[in-house]
Structure formats: structure tokens, C-alpha cells
PDB file of C-alpha atoms in Angstrom:
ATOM      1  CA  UNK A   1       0.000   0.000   0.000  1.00 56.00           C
ATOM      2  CA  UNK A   2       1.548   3.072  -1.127  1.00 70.00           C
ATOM      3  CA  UNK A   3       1.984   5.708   1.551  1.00 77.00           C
ATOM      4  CA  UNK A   4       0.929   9.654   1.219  1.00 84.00           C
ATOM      5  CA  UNK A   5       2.085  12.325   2.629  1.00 84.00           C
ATOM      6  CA  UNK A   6      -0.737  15.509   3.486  1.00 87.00           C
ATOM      7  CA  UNK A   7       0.757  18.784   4.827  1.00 89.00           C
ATOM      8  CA  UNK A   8      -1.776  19.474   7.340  1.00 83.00           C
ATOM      9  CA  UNK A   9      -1.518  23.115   9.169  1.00 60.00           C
ATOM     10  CA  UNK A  10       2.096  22.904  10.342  1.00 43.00           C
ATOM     11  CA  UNK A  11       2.486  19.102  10.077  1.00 48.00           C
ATOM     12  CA  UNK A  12       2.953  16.486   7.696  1.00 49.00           C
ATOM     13  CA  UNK A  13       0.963  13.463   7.968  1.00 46.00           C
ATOM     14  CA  UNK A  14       1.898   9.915   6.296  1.00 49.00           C
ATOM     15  CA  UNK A  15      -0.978   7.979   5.959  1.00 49.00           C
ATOM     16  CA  UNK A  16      -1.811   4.772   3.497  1.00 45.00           C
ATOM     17  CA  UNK A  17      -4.290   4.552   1.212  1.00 37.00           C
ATOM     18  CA  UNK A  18      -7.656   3.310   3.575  1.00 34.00           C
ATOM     19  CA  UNK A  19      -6.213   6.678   6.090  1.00 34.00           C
ATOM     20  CA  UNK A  20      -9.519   8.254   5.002  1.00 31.00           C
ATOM     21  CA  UNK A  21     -10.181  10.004   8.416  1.00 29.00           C
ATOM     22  CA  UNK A  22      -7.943  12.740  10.368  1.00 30.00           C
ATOM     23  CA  UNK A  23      -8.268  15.110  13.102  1.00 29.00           C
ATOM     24  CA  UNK A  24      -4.961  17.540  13.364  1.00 31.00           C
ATOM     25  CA  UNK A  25      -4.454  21.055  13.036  1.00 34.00           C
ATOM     26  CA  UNK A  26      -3.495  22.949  16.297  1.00 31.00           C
ATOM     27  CA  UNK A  27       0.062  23.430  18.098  1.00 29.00           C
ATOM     28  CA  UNK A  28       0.064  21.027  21.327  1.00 29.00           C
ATOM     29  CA  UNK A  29      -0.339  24.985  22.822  1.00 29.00           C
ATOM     30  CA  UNK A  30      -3.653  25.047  21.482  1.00 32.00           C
ATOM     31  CA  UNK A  31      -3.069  28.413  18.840  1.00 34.00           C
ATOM     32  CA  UNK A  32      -4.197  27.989  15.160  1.00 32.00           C
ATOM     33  CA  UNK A  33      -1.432  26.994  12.496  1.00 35.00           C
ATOM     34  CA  UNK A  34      -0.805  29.830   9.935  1.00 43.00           C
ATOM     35  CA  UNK A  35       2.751  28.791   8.571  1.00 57.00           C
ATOM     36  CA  UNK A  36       3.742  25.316   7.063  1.00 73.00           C
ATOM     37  CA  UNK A  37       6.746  23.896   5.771  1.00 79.00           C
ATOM     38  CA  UNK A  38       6.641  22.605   1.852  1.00 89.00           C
ATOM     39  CA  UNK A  39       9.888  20.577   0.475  1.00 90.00           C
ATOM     40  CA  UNK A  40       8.564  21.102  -2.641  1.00 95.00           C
ATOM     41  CA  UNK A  41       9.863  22.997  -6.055  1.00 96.00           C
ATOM     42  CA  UNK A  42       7.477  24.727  -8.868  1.00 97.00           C
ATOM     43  CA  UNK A  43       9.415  22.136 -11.466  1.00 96.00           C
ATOM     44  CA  UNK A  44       7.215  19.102  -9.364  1.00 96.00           C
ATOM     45  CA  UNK A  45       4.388  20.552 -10.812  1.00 98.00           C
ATOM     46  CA  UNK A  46       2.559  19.983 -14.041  1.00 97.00           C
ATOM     47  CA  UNK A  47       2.054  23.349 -16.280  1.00 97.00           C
ATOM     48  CA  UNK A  48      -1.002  23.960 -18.723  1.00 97.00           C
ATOM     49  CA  UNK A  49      -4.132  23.109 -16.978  1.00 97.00           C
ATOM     50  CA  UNK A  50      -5.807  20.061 -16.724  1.00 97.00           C
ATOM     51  CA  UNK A  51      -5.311  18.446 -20.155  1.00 94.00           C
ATOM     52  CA  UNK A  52      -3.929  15.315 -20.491  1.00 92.00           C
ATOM     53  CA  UNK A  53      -4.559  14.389 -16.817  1.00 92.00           C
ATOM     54  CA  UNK A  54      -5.071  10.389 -16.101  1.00 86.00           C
ATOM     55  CA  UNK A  55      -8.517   9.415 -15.765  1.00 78.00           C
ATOM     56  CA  UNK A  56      -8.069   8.221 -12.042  1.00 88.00           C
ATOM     57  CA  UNK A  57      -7.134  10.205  -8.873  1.00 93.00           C
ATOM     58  CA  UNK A  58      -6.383   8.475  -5.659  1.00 94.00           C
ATOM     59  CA  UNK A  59      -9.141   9.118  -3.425  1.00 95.00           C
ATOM     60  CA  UNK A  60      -8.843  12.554  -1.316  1.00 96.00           C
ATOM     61  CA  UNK A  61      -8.094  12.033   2.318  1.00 94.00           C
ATOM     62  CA  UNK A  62     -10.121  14.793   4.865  1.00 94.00           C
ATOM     63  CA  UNK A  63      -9.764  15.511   8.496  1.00 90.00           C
ATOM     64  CA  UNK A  64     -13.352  13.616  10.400  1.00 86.00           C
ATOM     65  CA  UNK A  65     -13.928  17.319  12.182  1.00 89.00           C
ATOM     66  CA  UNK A  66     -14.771  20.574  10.430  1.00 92.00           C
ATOM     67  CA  UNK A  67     -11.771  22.745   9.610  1.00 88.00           C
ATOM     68  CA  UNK A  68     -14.411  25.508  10.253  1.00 86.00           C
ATOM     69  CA  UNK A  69     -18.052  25.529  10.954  1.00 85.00           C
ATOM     70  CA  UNK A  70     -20.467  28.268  10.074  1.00 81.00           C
ATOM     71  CA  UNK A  71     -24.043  29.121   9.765  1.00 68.00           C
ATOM     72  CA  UNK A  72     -24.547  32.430   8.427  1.00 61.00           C
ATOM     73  CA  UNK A  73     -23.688  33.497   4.965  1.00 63.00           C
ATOM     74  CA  UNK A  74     -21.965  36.171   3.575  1.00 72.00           C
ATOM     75  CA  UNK A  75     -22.251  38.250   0.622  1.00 78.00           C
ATOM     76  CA  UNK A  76     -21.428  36.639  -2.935  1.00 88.00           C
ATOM     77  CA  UNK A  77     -19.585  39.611  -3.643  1.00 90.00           C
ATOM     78  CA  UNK A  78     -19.352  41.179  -7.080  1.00 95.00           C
ATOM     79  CA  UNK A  79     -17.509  38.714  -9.218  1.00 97.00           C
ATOM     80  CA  UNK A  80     -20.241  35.942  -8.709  1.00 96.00           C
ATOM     81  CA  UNK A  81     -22.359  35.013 -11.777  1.00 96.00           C
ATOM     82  CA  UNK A  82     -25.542  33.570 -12.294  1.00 93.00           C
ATOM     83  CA  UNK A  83     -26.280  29.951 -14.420  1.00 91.00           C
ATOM     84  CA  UNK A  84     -23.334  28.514 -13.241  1.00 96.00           C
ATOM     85  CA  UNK A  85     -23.116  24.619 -14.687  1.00 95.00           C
ATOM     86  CA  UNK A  86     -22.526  21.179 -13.040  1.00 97.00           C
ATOM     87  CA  UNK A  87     -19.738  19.740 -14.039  1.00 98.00           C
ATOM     88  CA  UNK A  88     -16.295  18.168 -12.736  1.00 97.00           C
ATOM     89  CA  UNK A  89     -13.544  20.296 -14.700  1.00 98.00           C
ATOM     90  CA  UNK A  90     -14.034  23.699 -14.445  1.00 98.00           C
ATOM     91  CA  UNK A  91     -11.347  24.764 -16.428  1.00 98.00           C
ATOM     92  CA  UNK A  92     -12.662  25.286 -20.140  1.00 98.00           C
ATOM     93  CA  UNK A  93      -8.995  24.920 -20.630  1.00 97.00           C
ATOM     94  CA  UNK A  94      -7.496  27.640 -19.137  1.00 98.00           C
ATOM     95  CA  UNK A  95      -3.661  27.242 -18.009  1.00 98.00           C
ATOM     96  CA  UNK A  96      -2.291  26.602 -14.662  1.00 98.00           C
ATOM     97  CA  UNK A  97      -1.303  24.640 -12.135  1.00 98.00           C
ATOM     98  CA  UNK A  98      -3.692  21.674 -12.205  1.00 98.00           C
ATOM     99  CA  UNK A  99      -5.774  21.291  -9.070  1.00 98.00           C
ATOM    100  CA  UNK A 100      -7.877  18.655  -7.682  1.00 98.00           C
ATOM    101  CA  UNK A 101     -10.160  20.876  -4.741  1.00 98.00           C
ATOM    102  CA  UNK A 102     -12.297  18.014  -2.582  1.00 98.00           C
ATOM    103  CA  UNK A 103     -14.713  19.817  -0.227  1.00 98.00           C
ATOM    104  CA  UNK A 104     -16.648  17.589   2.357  1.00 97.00           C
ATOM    105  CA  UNK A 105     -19.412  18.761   3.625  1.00 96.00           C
ATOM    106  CA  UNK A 106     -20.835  17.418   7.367  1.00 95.00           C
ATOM    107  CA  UNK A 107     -23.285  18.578   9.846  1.00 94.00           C
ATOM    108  CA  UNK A 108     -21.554  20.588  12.436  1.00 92.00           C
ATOM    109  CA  UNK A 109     -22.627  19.045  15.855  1.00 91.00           C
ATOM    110  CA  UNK A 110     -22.648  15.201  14.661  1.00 93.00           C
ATOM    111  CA  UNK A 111     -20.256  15.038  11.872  1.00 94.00           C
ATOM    112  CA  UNK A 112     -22.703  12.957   9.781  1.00 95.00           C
ATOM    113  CA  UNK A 113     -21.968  13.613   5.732  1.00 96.00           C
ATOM    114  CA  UNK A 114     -24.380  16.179   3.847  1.00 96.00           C
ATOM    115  CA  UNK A 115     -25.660  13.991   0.929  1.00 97.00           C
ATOM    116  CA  UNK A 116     -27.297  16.030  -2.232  1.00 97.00           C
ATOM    117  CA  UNK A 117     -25.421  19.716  -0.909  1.00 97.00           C
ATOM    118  CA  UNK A 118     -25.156  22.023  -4.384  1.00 97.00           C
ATOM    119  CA  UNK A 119     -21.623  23.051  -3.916  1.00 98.00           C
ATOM    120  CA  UNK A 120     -20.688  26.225  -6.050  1.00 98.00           C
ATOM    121  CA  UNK A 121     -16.857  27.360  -6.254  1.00 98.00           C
ATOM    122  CA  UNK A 122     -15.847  30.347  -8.161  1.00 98.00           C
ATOM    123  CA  UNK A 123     -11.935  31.724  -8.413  1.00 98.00           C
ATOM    124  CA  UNK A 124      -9.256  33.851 -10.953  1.00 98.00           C
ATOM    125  CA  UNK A 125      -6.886  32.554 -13.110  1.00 98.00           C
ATOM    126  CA  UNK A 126      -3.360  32.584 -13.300  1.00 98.00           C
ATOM    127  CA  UNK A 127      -3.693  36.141 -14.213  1.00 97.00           C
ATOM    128  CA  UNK A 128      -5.697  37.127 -11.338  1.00 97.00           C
ATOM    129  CA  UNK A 129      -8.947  37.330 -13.174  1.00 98.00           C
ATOM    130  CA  UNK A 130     -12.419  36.174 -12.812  1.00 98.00           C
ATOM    131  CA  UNK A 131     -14.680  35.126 -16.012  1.00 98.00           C
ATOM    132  CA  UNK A 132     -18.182  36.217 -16.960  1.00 97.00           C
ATOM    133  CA  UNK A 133     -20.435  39.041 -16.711  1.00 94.00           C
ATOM    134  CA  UNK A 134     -19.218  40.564 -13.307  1.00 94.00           C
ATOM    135  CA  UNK A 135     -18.370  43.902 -11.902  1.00 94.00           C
ATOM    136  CA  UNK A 136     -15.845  45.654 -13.760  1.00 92.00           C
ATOM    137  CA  UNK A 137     -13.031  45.417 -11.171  1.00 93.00           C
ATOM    138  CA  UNK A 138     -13.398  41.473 -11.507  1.00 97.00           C
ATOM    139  CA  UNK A 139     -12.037  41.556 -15.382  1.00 96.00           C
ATOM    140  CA  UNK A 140     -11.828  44.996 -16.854  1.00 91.00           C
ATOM    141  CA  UNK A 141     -10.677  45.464 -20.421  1.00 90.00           C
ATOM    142  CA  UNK A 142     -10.305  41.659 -20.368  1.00 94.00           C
ATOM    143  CA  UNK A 143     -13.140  41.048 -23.045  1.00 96.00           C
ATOM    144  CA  UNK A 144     -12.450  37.777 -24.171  1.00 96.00           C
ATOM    145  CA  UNK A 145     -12.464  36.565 -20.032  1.00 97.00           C
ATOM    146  CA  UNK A 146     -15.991  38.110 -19.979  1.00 96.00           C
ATOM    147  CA  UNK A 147     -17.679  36.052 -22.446  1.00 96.00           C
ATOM    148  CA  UNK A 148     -16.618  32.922 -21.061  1.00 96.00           C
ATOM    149  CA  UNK A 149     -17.587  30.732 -17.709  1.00 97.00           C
ATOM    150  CA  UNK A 150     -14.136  29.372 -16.735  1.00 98.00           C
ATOM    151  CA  UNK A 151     -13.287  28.423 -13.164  1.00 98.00           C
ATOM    152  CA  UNK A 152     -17.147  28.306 -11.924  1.00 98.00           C
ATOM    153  CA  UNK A 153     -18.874  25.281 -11.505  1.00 98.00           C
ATOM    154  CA  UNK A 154     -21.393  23.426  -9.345  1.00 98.00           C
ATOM    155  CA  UNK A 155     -21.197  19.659  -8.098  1.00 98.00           C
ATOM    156  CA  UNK A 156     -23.882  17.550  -5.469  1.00 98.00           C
ATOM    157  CA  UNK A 157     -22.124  15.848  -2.812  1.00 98.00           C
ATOM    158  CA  UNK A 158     -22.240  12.062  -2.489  1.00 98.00           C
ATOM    159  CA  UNK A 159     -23.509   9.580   0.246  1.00 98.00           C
ATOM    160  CA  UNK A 160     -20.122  10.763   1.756  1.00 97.00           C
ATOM    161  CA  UNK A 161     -20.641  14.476   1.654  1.00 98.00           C
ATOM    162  CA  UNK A 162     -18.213  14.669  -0.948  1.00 98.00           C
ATOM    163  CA  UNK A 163     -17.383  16.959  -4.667  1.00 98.00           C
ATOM    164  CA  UNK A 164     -14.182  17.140  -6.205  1.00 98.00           C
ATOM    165  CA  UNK A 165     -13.327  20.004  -8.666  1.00 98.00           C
ATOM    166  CA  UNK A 166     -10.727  19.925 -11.408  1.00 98.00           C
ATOM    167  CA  UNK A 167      -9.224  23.049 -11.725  1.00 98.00           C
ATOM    168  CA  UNK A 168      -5.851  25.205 -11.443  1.00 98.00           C
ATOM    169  CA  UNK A 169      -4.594  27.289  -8.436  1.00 98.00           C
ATOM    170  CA  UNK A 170      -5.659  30.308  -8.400  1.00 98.00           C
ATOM    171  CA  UNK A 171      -4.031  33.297  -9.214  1.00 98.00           C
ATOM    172  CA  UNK A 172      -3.841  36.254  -7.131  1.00 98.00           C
ATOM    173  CA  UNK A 173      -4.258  40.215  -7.349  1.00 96.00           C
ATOM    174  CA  UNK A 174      -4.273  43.260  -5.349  1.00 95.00           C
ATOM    175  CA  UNK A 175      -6.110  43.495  -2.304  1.00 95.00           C
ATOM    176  CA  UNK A 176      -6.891  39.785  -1.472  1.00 95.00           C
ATOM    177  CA  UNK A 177      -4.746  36.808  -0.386  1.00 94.00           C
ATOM    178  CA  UNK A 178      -5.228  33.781  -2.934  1.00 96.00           C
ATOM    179  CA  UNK A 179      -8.570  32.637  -2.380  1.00 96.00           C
ATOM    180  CA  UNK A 180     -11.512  30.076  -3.659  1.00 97.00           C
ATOM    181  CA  UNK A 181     -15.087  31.136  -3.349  1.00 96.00           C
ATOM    182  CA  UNK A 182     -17.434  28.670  -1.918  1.00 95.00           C
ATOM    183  CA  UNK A 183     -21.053  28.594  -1.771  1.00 96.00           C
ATOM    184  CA  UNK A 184     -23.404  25.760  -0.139  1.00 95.00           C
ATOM    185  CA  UNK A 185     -26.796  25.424  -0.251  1.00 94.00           C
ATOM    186  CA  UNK A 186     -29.245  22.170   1.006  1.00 92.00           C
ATOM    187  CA  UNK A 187     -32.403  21.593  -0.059  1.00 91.00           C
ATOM    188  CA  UNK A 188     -32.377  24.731  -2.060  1.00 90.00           C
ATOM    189  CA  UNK A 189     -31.347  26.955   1.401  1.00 90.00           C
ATOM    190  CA  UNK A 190     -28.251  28.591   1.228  1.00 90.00           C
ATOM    191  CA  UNK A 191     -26.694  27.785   4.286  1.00 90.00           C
ATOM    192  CA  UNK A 192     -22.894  28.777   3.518  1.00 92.00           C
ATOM    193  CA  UNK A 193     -20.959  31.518   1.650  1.00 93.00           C
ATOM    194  CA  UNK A 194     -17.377  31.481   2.404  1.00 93.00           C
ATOM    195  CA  UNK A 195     -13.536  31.391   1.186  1.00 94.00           C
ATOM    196  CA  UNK A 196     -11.225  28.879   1.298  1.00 94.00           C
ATOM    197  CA  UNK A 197      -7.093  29.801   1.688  1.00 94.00           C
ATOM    198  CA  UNK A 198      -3.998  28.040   0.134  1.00 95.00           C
ATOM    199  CA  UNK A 199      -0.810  28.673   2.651  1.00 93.00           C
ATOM    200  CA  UNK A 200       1.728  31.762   1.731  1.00 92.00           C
ATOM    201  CA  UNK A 201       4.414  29.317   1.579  1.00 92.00           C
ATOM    202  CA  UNK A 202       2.901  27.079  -1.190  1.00 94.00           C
ATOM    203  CA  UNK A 203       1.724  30.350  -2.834  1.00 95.00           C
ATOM    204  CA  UNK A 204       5.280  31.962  -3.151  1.00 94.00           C
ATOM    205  CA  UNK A 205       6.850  28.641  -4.351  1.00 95.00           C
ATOM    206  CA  UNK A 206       4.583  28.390  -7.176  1.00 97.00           C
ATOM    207  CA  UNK A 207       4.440  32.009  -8.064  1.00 97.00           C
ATOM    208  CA  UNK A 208       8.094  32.860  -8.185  1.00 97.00           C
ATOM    209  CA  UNK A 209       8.950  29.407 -10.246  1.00 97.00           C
ATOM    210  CA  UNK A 210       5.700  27.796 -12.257  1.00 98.00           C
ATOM    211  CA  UNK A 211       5.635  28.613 -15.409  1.00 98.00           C
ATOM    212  CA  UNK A 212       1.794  29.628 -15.677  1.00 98.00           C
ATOM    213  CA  UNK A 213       2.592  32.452 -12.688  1.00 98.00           C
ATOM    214  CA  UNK A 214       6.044  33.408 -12.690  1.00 96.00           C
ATOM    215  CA  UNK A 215       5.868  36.519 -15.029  1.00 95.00           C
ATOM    216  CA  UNK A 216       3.918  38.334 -12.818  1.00 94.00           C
ATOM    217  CA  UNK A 217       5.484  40.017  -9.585  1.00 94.00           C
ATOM    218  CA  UNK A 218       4.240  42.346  -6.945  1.00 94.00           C
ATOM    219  CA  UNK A 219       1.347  40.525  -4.740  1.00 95.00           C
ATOM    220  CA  UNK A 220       0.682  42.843  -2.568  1.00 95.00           C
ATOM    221  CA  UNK A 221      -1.892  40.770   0.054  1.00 94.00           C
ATOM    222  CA  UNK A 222      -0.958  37.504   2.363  1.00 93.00           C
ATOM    223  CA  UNK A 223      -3.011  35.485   4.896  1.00 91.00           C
ATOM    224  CA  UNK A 224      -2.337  37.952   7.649  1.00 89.00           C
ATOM    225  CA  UNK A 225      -3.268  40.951   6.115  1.00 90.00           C
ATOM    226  CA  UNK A 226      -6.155  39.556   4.031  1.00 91.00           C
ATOM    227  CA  UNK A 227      -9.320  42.338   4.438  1.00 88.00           C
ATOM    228  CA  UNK A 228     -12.288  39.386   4.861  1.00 89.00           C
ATOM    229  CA  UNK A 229      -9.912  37.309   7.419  1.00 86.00           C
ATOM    230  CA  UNK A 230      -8.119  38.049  10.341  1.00 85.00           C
ATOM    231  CA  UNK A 231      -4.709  36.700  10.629  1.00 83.00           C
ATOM    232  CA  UNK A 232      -6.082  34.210  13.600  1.00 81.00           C
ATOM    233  CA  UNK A 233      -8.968  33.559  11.213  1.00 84.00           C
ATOM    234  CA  UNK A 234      -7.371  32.407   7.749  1.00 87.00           C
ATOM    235  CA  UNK A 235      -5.500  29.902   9.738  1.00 85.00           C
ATOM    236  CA  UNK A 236      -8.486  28.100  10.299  1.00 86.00           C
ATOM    237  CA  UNK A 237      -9.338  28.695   6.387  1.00 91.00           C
ATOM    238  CA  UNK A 238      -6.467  26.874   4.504  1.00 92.00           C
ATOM    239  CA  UNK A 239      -6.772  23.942   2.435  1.00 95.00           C
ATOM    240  CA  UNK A 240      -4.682  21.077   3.305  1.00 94.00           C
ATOM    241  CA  UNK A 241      -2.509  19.918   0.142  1.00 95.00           C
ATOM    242  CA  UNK A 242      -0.434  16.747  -0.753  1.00 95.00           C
ATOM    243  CA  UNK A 243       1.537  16.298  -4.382  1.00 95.00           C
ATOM    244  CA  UNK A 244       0.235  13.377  -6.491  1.00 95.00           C
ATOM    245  CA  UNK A 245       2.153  11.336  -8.669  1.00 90.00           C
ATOM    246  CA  UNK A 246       2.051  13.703 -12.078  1.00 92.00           C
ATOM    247  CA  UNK A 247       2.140  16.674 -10.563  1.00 96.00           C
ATOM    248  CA  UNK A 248      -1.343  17.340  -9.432  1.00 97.00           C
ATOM    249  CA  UNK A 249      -1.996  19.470  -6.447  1.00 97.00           C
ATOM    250  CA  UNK A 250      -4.785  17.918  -4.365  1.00 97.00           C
ATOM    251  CA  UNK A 251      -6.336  20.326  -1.940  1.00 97.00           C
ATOM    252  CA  UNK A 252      -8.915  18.737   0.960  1.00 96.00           C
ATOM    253  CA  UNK A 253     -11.431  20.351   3.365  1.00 95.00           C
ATOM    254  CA  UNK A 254     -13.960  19.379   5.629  1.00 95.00           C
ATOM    255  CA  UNK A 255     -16.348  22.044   6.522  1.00 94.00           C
ATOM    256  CA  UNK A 256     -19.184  21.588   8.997  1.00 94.00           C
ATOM    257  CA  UNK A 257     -22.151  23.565   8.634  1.00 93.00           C
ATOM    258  CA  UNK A 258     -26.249  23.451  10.947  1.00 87.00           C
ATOM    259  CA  UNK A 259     -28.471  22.204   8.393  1.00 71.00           C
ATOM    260  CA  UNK A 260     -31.825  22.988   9.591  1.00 63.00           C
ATOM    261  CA  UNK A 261     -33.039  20.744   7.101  1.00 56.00           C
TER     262      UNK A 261
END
């Protein structure tokens, strides 16, 4: 059984195949994680989106308790879009880092998987921008961005409270740490409207050497200077990662939320 390795908030964790079920993420001292430690280059990577990927993933391994539990949702913000289609790759062949982002979705107080959630995830590219008919200040003078849908899609979770997105890591630009858009709803009640984090030491690896990001310099925003989190906040908000074999970046999260339904 081939062993994994998942860089959990300040750890790594090796775990086998059937390790399906984890529950890390504070210091022994009891304070949130906000830095981890990545022995990994850009050149591990794949470059140019999601083409040519193999046709099976090794199944995504999540913590059993919510990395963050919430109730009340936020604003979608200006560079969310109507219509938004099911589907698996969200890409429309865009280029970038290729991502595999597995959400679970549980009840908050027992744990128990969310079966038939509508999760919706929206994000830039490697340029920083957003698709579709947004606000201006989501992909100005970007025309050809405008009239298309990439990096939005919708998925229903599983019997195990489970959707897995193929996409690319996200971009970044001025004003916000890099950032995923999530949105939940149950039954057709929106019980969830959030952002999910990738660490500033993955982010600065991959910008400064990938190929998709490298050309552009200057980001501006981190984790602990983020606007929408705290710095004590966004350490509860990062996606755990581990490197499959190909260079695919698989990023996990379990996030509890009270269904009322």
C-alpha cells in the first residue's frame, strides 16, 4: 500500500491509502497553524491546466472534524455570476497549475456527511482574473475573459458528503490573499458563503517558479493581512494539500455547517 504524505496546518501526515479520516491542526499549545513547511519545487508541478490528466485520482483524504463551521452566509460579492453549470472540470482549458479541490461537507454538531449539498466554487486565473459578466473590477478590459464561464462550476455531494473540482490554483491580485469562493446550499437553502485559503508558503513557491505564474510580480496581500480574514482567522481557512504522482496538487477540506433541514 503506497503511503501519502498531506501537509496538514504545520504538520505532515503519512498515511496509506484506507487513512480516510484525520483530526490535526493545532500546536500542542492550542493556537491555530498559519505557517507550514513545503519541500517542494514549482518544477514538481505539471504546467497547462488540466489536459492530459489520467482518468483516475487516488481518493482525497479529509480531516473527520470541520476545519471551520459556520451558519450564516456572507455576501457573494461582485464577481459571482448567475447559471453557473454542473460539471467536474471547471477549467474550459485555461492554463495553470492543475488542481484537484475536494470539499466535504458534514453537519456541524454530529459530523454525519451532507448527501445532495449544491456546492458552487468560483476563483481567478493565473492572471488574477475572474470570467463572466461581473463587476468591472473582476475583469476589466479583459473582453475575451468576460464572455466565457471558466473556473465556476457546481457539483452535489455524495452519500459521503463529498465533490471534487478539477481546476488550477488560483491566481492572485491586489487586495486579497489567494482565495476560492465557496457557496453551499441544502435543499435549495443557502446555508454557507465562504472562502477557502492556500498557505503563503505554497503560494510563493509556485508564483516565483511555475511557469503559468512566474511573469507576474508584486502581490501585494498575504493570509495575515487579508481584508475578509483576520490573521487568527485564515488559519483556520487553509486547504490542506499533498503532491500526487504527475504533478497534481490535491487540496482537501472538511467544513461543517447546521443544516436545519
Amino acid at each position: 500500500m503506497k503511503r501519502r504524505m498531506i501537509v496538514l496546518g504545520g504538520a505532515a501526515l503519512i498515511g496509506g491509502a484506507g487513512a480516510a479520516f484525520l483530526s490535526f491542526g493545532r500546536h500542542a499549545s492550542g493556537e491555530p497553524v498559519s505557517t507550514r513547511s513545503f519541500d517542494w519545487k514549482a518544477a514538481d508541478f505539471r504546467a497547462g491546466g488540466t489536459a492530459g490528466l489520467p482518468v483516475e485520482l487516488p481518493p482525497p483524504i479529509f480531516r473527520s472534524q470541520p476545519q471551520c463551521v459556520a451558519s450564516l452566509a456572507k455576501t457573494l460579492g461582485p464577481c459571482h455570476t448567475s447559471d453557473v453549470p454542473v460539471r467536474k472540470d471547471v477549467t474550459e482549458g485555461v492554463a495553470g497549475l492543475p488542481a484537484r479541490l475536494s470539499l466535504r461537507i458534514v453537519e456541524a454538531e454530529t459530523c454525519k456527511p451532507i448527501e445532495n449539498a449544491d456546492v458552487e466554487i468560483w476563483h481567478v486565473n493565473a492572471k488574477g482574473v475572474y470570467s463572466g459578466q461581473a463587476a468591472r473590477m473582476c475583469n476589466a478590459a479583459e473582453a475575451t475573459a468576460q464572455a466565457q464561464s471558466f473556473l465556476r462550476g457546481r457539483q452535489i455531494t455524495d452519500a459521503d458528503g463529498i465533490v471534487s473540482f478539477l481546476s488550477i490554483y488560483p491566481g492572485w491580485y491586489s487586495g486579497r490573499t489567494v482565495h476560492i469562493h465557496l457557496r453551499i446550499l441544502v435543499g435549495g437553502q443557502e446555508l454557507l458563503i465562504t472562502q477557502l485559503l492556500f498557505d503563503d508558503a505554497l503560494s510563493d513557491i509556485i508564483f516565483a517558479g511555475h511557469p503559468d505564474y512566474r511573469e507576474r510580480s508584486g502581490r501585494d496581500t498575504m493570509n495575515g493581512d487579508d481584508g475578509v480574514f483576520s490573521a487568527r482567522e485564515a488559519a483556520s481557512y487553509i486547504f490542506d494539500v499533498e503532491k500526487l504522482e504527475g504533478g497534481v496538487l490535491q487540496a482537501s477540506y472538511t467544513i461543517g455547517v447546521k443544516n436545519s433541514g
